[in-house]
PDB file of C-alpha atoms in Angstrom:
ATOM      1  CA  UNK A 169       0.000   0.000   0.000  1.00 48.00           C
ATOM      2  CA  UNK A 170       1.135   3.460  -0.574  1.00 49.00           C
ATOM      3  CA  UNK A 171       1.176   6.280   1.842  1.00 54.00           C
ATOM      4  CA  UNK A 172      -1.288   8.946   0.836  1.00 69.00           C
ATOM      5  CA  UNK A 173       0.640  12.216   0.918  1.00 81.00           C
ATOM      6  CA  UNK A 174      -0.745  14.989   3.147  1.00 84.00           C
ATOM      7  CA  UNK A 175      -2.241  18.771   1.452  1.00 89.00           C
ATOM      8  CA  UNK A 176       0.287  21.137   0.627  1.00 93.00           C
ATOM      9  CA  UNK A 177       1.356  23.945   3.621  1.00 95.00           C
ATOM     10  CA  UNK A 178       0.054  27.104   2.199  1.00 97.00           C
ATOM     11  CA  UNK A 179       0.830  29.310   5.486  1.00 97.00           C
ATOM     12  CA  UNK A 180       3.141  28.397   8.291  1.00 97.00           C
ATOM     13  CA  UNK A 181       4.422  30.218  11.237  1.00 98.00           C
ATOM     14  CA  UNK A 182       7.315  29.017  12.647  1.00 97.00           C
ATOM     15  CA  UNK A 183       8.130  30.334  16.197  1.00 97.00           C
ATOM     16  CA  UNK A 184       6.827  33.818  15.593  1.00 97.00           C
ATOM     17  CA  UNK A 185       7.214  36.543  17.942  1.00 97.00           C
ATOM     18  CA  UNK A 186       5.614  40.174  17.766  1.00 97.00           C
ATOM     19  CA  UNK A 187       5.743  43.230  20.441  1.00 94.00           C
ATOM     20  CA  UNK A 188       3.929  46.169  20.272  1.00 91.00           C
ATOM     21  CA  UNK A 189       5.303  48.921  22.573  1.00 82.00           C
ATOM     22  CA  UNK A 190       2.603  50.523  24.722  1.00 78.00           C
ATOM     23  CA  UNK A 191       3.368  53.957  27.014  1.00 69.00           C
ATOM     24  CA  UNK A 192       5.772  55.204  24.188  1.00 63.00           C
ATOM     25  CA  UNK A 193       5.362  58.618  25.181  1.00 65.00           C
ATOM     26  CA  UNK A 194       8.524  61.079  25.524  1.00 64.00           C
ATOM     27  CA  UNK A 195       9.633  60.426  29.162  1.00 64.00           C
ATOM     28  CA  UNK A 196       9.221  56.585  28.722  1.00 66.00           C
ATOM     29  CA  UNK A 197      11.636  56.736  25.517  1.00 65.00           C
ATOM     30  CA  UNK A 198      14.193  58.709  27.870  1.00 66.00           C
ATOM     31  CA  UNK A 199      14.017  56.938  30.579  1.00 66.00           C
ATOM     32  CA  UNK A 200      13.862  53.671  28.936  1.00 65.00           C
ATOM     33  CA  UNK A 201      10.883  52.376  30.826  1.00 70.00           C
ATOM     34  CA  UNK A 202       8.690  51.849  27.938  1.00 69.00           C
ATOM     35  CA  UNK A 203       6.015  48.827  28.676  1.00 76.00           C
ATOM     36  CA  UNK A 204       5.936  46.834  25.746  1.00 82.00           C
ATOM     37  CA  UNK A 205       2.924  44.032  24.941  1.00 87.00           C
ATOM     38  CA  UNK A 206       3.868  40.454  23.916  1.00 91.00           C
ATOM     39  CA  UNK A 207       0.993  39.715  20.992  1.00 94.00           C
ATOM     40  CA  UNK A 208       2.550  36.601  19.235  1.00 97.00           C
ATOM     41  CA  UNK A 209       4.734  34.590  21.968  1.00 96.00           C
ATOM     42  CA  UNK A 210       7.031  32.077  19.601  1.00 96.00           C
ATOM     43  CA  UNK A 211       3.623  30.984  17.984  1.00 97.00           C
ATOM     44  CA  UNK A 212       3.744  27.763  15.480  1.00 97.00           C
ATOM     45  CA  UNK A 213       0.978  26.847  13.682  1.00 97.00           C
ATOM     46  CA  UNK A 214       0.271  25.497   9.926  1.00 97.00           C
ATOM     47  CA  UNK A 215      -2.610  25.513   7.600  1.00 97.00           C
ATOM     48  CA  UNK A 216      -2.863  23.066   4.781  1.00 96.00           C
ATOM     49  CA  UNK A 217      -4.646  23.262   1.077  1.00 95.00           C
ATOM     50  CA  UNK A 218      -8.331  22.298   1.960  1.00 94.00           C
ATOM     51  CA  UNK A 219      -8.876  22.644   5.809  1.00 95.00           C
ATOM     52  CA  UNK A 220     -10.729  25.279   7.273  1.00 96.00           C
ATOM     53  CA  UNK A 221      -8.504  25.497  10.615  1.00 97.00           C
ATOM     54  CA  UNK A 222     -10.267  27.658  13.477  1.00 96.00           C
ATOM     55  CA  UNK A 223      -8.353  29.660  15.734  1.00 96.00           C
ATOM     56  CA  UNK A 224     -10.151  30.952  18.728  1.00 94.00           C
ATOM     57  CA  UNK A 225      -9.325  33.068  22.368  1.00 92.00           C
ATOM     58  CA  UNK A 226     -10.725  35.501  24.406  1.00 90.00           C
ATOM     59  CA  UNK A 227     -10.328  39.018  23.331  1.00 89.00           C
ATOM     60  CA  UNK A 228      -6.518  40.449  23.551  1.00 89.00           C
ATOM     61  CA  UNK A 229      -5.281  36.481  23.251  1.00 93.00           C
ATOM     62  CA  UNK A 230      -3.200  37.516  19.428  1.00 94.00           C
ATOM     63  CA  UNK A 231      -5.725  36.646  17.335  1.00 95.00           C
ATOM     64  CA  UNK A 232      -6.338  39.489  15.407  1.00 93.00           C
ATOM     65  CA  UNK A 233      -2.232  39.933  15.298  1.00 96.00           C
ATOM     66  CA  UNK A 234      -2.106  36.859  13.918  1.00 97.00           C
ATOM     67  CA  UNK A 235      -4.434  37.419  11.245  1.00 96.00           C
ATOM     68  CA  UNK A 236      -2.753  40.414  10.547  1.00 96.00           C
ATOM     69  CA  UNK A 237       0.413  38.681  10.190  1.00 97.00           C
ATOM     70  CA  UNK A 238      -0.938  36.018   7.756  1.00 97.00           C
ATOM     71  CA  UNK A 239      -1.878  38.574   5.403  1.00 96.00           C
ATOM     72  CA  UNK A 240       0.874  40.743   5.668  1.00 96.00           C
ATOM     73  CA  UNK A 241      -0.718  43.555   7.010  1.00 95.00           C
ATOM     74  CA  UNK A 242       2.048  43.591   9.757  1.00 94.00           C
ATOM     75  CA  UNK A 243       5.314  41.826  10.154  1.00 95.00           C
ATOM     76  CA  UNK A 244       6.839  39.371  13.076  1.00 97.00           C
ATOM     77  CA  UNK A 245       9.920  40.540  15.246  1.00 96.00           C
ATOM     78  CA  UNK A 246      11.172  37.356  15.640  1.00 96.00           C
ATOM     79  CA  UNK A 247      10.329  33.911  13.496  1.00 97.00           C
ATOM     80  CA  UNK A 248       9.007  33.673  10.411  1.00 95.00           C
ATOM     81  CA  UNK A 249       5.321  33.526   8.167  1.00 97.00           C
ATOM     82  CA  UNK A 250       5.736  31.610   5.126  1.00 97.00           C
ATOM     83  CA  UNK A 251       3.053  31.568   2.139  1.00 97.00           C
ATOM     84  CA  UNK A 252       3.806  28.473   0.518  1.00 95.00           C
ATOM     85  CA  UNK A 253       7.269  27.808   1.704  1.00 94.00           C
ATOM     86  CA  UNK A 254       8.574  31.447   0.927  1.00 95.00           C
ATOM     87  CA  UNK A 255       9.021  34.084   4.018  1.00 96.00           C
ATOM     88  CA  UNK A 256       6.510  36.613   3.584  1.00 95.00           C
ATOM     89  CA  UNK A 257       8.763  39.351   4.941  1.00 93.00           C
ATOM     90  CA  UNK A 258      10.859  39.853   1.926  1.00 93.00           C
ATOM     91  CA  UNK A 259       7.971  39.251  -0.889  1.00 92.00           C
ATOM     92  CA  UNK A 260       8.596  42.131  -2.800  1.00 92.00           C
ATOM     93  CA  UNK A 261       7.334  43.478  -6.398  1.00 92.00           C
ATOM     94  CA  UNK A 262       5.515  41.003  -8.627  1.00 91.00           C
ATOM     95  CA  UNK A 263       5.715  37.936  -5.830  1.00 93.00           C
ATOM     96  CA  UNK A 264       3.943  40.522  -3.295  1.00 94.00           C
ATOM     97  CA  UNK A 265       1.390  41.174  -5.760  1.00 92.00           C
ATOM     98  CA  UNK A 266       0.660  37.606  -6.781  1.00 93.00           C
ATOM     99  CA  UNK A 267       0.424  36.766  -2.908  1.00 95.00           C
ATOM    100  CA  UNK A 268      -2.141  39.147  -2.301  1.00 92.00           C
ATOM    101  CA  UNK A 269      -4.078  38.052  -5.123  1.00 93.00           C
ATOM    102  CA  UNK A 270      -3.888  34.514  -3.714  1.00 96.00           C
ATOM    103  CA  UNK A 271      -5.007  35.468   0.294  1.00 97.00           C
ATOM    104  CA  UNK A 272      -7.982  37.557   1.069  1.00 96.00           C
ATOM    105  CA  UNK A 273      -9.023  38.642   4.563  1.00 95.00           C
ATOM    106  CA  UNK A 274     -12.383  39.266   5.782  1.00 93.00           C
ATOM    107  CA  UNK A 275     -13.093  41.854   8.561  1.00 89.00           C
ATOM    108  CA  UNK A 276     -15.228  41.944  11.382  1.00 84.00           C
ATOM    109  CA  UNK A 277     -16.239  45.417  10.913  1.00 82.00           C
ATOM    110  CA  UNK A 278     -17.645  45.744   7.450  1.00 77.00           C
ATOM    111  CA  UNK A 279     -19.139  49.394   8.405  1.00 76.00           C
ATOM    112  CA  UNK A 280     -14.630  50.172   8.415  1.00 81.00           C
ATOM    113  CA  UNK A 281     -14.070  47.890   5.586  1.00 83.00           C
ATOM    114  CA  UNK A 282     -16.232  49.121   2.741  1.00 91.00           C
ATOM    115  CA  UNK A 283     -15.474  52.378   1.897  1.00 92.00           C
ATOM    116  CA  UNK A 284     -19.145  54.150   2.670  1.00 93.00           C
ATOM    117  CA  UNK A 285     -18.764  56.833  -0.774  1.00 94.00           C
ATOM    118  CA  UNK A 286     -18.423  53.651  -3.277  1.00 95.00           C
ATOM    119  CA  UNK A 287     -21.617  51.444  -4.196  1.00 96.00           C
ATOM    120  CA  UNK A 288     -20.823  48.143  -4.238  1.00 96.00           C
ATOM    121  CA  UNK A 289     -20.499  47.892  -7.709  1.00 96.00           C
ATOM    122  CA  UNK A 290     -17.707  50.061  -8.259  1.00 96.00           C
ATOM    123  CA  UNK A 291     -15.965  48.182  -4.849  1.00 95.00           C
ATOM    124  CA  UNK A 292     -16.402  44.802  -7.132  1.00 96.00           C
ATOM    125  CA  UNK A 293     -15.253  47.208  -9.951  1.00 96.00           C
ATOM    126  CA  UNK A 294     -12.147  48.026  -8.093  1.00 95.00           C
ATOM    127  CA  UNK A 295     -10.923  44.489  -7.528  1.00 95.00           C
ATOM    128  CA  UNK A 296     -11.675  42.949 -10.628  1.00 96.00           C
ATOM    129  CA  UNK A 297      -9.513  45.227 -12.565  1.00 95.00           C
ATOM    130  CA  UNK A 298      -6.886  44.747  -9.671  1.00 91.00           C
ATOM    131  CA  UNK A 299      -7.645  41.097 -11.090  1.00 91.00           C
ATOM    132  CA  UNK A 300      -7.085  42.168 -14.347  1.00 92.00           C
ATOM    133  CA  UNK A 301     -10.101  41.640 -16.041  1.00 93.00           C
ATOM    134  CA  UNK A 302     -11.492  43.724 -19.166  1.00 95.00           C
ATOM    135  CA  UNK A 303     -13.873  47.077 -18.154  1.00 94.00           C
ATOM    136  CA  UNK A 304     -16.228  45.251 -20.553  1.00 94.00           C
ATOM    137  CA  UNK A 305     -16.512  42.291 -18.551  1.00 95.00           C
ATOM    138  CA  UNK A 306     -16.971  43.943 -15.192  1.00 95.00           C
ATOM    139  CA  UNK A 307     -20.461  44.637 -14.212  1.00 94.00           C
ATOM    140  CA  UNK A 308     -21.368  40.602 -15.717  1.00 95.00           C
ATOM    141  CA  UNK A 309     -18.553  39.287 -13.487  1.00 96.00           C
ATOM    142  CA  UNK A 310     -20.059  41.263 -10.750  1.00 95.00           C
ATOM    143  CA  UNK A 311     -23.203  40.076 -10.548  1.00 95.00           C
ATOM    144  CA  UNK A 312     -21.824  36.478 -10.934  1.00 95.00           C
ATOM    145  CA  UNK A 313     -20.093  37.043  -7.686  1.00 95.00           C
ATOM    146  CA  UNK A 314     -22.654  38.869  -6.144  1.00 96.00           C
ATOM    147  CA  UNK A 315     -25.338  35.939  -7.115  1.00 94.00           C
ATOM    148  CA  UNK A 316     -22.527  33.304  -5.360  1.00 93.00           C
ATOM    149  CA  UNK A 317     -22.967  34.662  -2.282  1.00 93.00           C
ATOM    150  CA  UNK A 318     -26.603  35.098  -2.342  1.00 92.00           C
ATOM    151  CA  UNK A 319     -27.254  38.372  -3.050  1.00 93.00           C
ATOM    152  CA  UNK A 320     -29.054  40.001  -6.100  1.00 93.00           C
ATOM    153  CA  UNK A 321     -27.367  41.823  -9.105  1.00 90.00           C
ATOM    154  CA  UNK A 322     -29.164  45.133  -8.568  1.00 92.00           C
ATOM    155  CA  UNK A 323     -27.587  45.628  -5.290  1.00 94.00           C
ATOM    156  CA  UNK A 324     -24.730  47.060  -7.389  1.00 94.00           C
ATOM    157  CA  UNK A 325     -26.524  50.682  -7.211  1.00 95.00           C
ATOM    158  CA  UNK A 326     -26.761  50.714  -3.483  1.00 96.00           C
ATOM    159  CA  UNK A 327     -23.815  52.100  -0.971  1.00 96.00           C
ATOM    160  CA  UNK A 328     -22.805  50.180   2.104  1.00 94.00           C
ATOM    161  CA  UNK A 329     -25.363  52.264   4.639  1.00 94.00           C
ATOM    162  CA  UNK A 330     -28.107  50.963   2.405  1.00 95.00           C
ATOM    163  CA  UNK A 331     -27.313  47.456   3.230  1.00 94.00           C
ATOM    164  CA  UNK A 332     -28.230  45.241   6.133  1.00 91.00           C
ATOM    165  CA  UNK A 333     -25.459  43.896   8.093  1.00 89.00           C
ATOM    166  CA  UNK A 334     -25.679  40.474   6.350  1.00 90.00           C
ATOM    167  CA  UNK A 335     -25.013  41.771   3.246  1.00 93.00           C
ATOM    168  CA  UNK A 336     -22.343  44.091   3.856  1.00 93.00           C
ATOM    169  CA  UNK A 337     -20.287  41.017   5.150  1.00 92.00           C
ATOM    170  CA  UNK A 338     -21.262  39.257   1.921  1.00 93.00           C
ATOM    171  CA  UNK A 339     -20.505  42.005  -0.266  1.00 95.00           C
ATOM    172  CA  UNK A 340     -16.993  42.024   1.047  1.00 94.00           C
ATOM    173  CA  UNK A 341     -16.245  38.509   1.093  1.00 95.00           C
ATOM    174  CA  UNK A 342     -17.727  38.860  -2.713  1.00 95.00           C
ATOM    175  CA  UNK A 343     -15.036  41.739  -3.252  1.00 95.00           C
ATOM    176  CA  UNK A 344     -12.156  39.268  -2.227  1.00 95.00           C
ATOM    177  CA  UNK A 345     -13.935  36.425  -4.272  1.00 95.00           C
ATOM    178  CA  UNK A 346     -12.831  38.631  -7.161  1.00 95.00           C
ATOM    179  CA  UNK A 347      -9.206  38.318  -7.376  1.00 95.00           C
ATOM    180  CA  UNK A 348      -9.931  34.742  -7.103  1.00 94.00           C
ATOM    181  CA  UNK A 349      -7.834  33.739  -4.029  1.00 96.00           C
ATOM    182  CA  UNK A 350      -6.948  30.405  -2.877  1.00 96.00           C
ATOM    183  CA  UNK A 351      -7.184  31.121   0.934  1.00 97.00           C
ATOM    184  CA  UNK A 352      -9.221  32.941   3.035  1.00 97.00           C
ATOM    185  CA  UNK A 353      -9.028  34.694   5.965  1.00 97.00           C
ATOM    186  CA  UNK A 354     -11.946  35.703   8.451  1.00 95.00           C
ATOM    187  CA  UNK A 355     -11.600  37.049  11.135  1.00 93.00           C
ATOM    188  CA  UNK A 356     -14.308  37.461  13.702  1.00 91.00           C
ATOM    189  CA  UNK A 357     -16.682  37.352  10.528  1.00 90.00           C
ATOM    190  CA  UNK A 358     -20.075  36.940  12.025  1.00 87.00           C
ATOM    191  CA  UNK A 359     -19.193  38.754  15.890  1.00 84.00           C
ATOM    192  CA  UNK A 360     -21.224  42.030  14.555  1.00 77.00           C
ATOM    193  CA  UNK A 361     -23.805  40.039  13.251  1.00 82.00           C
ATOM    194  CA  UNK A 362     -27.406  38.248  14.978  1.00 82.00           C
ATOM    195  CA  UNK A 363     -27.900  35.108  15.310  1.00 81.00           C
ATOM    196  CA  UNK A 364     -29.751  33.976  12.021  1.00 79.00           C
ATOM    197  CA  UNK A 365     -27.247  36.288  10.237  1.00 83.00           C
ATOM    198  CA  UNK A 366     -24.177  34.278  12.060  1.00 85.00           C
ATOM    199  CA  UNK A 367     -25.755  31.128  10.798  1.00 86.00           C
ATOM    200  CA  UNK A 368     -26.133  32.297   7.044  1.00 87.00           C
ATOM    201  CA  UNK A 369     -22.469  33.582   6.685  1.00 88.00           C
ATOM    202  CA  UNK A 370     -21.244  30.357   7.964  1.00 90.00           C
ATOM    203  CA  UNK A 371     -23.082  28.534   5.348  1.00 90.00           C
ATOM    204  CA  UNK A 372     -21.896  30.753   3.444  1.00 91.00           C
ATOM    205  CA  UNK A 373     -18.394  29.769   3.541  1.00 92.00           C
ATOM    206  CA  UNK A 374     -18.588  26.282   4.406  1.00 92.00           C
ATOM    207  CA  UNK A 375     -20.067  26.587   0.344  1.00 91.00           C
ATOM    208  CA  UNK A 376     -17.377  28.317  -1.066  1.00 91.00           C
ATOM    209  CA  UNK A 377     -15.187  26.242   0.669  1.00 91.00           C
ATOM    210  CA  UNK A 378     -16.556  23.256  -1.282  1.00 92.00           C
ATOM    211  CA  UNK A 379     -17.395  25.213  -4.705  1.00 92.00           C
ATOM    212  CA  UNK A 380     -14.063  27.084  -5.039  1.00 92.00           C
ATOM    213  CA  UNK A 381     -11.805  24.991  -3.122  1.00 92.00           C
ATOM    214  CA  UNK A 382     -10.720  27.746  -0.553  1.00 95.00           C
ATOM    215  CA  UNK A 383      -8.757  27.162   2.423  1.00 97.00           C
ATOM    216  CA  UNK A 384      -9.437  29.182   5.382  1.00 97.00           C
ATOM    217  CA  UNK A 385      -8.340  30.497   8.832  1.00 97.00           C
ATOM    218  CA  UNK A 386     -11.060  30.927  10.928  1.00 96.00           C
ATOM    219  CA  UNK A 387     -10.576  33.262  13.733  1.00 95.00           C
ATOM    220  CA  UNK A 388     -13.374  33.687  16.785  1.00 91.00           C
ATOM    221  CA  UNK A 389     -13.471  33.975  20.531  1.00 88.00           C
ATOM    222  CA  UNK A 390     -16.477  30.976  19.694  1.00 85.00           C
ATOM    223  CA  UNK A 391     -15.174  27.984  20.872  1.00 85.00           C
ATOM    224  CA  UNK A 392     -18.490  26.110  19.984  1.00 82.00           C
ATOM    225  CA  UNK A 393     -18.992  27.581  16.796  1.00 85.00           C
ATOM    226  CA  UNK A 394     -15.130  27.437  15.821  1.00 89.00           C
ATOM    227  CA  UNK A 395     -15.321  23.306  16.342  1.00 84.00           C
ATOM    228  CA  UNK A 396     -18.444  23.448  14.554  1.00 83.00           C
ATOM    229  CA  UNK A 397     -17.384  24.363  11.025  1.00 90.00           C
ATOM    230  CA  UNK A 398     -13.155  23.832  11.809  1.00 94.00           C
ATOM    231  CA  UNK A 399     -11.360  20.383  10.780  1.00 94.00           C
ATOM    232  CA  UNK A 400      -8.835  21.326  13.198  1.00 95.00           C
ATOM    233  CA  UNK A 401      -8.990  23.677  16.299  1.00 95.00           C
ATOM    234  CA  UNK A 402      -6.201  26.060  17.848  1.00 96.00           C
ATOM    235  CA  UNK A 403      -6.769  27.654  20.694  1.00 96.00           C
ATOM    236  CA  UNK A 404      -4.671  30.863  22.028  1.00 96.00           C
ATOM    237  CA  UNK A 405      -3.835  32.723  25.266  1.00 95.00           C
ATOM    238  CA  UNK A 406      -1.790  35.531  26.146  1.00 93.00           C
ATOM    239  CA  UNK A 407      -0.077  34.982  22.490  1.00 95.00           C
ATOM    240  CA  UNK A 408       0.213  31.413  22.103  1.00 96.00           C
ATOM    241  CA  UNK A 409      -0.954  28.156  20.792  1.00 96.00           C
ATOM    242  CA  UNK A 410      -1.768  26.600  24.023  1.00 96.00           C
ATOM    243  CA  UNK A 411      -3.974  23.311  22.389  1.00 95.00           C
ATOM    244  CA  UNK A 412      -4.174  22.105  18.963  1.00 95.00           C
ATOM    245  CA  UNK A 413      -5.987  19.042  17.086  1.00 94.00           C
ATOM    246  CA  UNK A 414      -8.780  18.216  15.872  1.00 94.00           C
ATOM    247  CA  UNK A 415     -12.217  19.400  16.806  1.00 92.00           C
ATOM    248  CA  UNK A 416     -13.433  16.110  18.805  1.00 91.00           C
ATOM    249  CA  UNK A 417     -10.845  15.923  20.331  1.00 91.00           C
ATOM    250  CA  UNK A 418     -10.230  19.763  21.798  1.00 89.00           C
ATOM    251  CA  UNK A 419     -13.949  19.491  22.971  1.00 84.00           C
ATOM    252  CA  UNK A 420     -14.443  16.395  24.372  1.00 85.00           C
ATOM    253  CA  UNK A 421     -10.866  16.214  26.061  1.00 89.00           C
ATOM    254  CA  UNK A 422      -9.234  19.553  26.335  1.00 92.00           C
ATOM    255  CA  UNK A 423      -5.491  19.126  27.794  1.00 91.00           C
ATOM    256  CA  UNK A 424      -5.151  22.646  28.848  1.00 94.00           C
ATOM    257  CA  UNK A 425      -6.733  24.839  31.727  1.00 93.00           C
ATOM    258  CA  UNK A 426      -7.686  27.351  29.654  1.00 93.00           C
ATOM    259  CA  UNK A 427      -9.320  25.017  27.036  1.00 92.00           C
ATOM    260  CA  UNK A 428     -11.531  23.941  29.861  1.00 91.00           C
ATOM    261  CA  UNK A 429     -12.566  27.225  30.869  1.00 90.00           C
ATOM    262  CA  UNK A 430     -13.443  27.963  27.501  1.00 87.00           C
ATOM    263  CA  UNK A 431     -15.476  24.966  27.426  1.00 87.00           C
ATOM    264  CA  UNK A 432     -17.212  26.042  31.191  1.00 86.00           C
ATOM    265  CA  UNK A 433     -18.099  29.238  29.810  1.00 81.00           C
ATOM    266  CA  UNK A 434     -20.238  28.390  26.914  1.00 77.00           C
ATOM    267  CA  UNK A 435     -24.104  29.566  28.100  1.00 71.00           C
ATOM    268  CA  UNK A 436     -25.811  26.814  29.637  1.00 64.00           C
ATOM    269  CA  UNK A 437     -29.788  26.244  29.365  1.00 53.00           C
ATOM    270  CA  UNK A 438     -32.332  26.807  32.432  1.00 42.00           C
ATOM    271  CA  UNK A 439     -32.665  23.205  33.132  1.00 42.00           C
ATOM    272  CA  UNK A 440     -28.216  22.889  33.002  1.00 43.00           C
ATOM    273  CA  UNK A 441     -27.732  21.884  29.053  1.00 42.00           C
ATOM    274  CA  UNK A 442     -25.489  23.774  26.825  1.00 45.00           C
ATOM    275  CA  UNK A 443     -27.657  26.423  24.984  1.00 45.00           C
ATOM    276  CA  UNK A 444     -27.486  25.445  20.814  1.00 47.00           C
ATOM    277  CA  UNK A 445     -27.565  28.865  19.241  1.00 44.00           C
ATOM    278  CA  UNK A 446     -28.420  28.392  15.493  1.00 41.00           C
ATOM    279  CA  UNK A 447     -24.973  30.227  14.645  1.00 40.00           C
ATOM    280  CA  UNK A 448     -22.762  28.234  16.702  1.00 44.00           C
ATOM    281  CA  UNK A 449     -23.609  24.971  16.773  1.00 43.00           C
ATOM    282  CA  UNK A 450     -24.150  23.762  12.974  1.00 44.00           C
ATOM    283  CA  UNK A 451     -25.121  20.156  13.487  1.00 46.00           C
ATOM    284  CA  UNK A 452     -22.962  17.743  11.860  1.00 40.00           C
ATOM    285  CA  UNK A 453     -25.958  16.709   8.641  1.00 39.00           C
ATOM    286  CA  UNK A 454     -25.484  20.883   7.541  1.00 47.00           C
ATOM    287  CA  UNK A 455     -21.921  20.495   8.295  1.00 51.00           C
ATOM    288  CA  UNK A 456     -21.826  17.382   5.850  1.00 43.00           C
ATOM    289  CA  UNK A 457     -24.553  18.634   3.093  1.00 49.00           C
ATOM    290  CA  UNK A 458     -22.212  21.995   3.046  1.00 46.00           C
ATOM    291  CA  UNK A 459     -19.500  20.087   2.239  1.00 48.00           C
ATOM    292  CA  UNK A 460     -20.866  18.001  -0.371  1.00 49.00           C
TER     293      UNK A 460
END
């Protein structure tokens, strides 16, 4: 028999470190007492072609640094973030380009990340000739995207203030469906949004996932919804990667302290059972008929 071989690594941190330096006013820069903030804490962590790995912590744990990281948005002090084998920190010219085609992020705050003054036509617009497609072709290619995430063509008049929260978020993950990425990451994607919204979006991507073969990094302070949709779980604190594996296993029989409070604090039911919001916990038949 022969071995299968595993996915490809698209993104890898390998002992990463990052600092941010808080106080920094004039007398602390004299003086040399300047209070600095330990975000990433020699953090190691893959994600292969195909998996939707979920990374999840309580607010201020490195999350969002570390989503920042993976899209290059900031760099690491120490270690390194590779994009398929190649450190990200000295992409330069046409590879940086081509890696920013190939990894989109999606925000929490879509009210920040759509500018308010564009509609969301000329936002599509934007990144399709980023993509390099013809002017000809744009508004047709628009609507295609705007259809595959569930939303109708003539929503391409309308500015971002006109739109419900639920279809801001799809509008943007539409706008980096355009340059036609290979990985995706979200982070904190459905936090802003209610509960039947939360549930749509995560449909949402568990379908793309499948239809476009996207790998993504999952990011959420969820731990329920997080193993719900996630073929393999991280889980941070204070900076680092204090449990990994897969989702079964992290909930059923967490090896850390801090797993376990996670775990303790999901919202329990009046008569003592863990509540099942719609959002987070996906039963495992929509979790399958997603995939398929």
């Amino acid at each position: 028999m022969t071995s299968q071989r595993e996915p490809e690594i698209l993104l890898e941190f390998v002992k990463a470190r990052k600092e941010f330096v808080l106080d920094d006013g004039l007398i602390n820069r004299l003086t040399g007492k300047r209070r600095l903030l330990r975000a990433l804490d020699d953090v190691s962590l893959t994600v292969r072609r195909g998996e939707i790995v979920g990374l999840v912590g309580e607010s201020g744990s490195g999350k969002s640094t570390l989503a920042q990281a993976a899209v290059r948005l900031l760099t690491v002090d120490e270690g390194y973030v590779n994009y398929r084998g190649e450190n990200l920190a000295s992409a330069r010219g046409g590879a940086l380009k081509d890696f920013r085609r190939s990894v989109q992020m999606v925000f929490q705050d879509t009210g920040s990340s759509l500018n308010p003054r564009k509609t969301v036509g000329r936002a599509l617009d934007e990144s399709l000739a980023l993509r390099g497609l013809a002017r000809a072709r744009r508004a047709e290619r628009s609507n295609e995207l705007l259809n595959l995430v569930g939303l109708e063509g003539v929503l391409r008049q309308r500015y971002p203030h006109q739109l419900s929260g639920g279809q801001r978020q799809r509008v943007a993950i539409a706008r980096c469906l355009a340059l036609e990425p290979e990985f995706l990451v979200a982070d904190e994607p459905v936090a802003s949004l209610d509960v039947s919204l939360q549930s749509q979006i995560i449909r949402l991507l568990l379908k793309l996932r499948n239809e476009l073969g996207l790998t993504l990094l999952f990011i959420s302070h969820d731990l329920a919804l997080v193993s719900h949709i996630s073929t393999r779980v991280a889980v941070m604190h204070a900076g680092r990667i204090v449990e990994e594996g897969p989702p079964e296993t992290v909930l059923r029989s967490p090896s850390d302290p801090y797993t376990r409070a996670l775990l303790a604090a999901i919202p329990k039911g009046i008569k003592g059972r863990r509540a099942r919001r719609e959002s987070a916990l996906l039963s495992a038949s929509a979790h399958k008929e997603a995939a398929e």
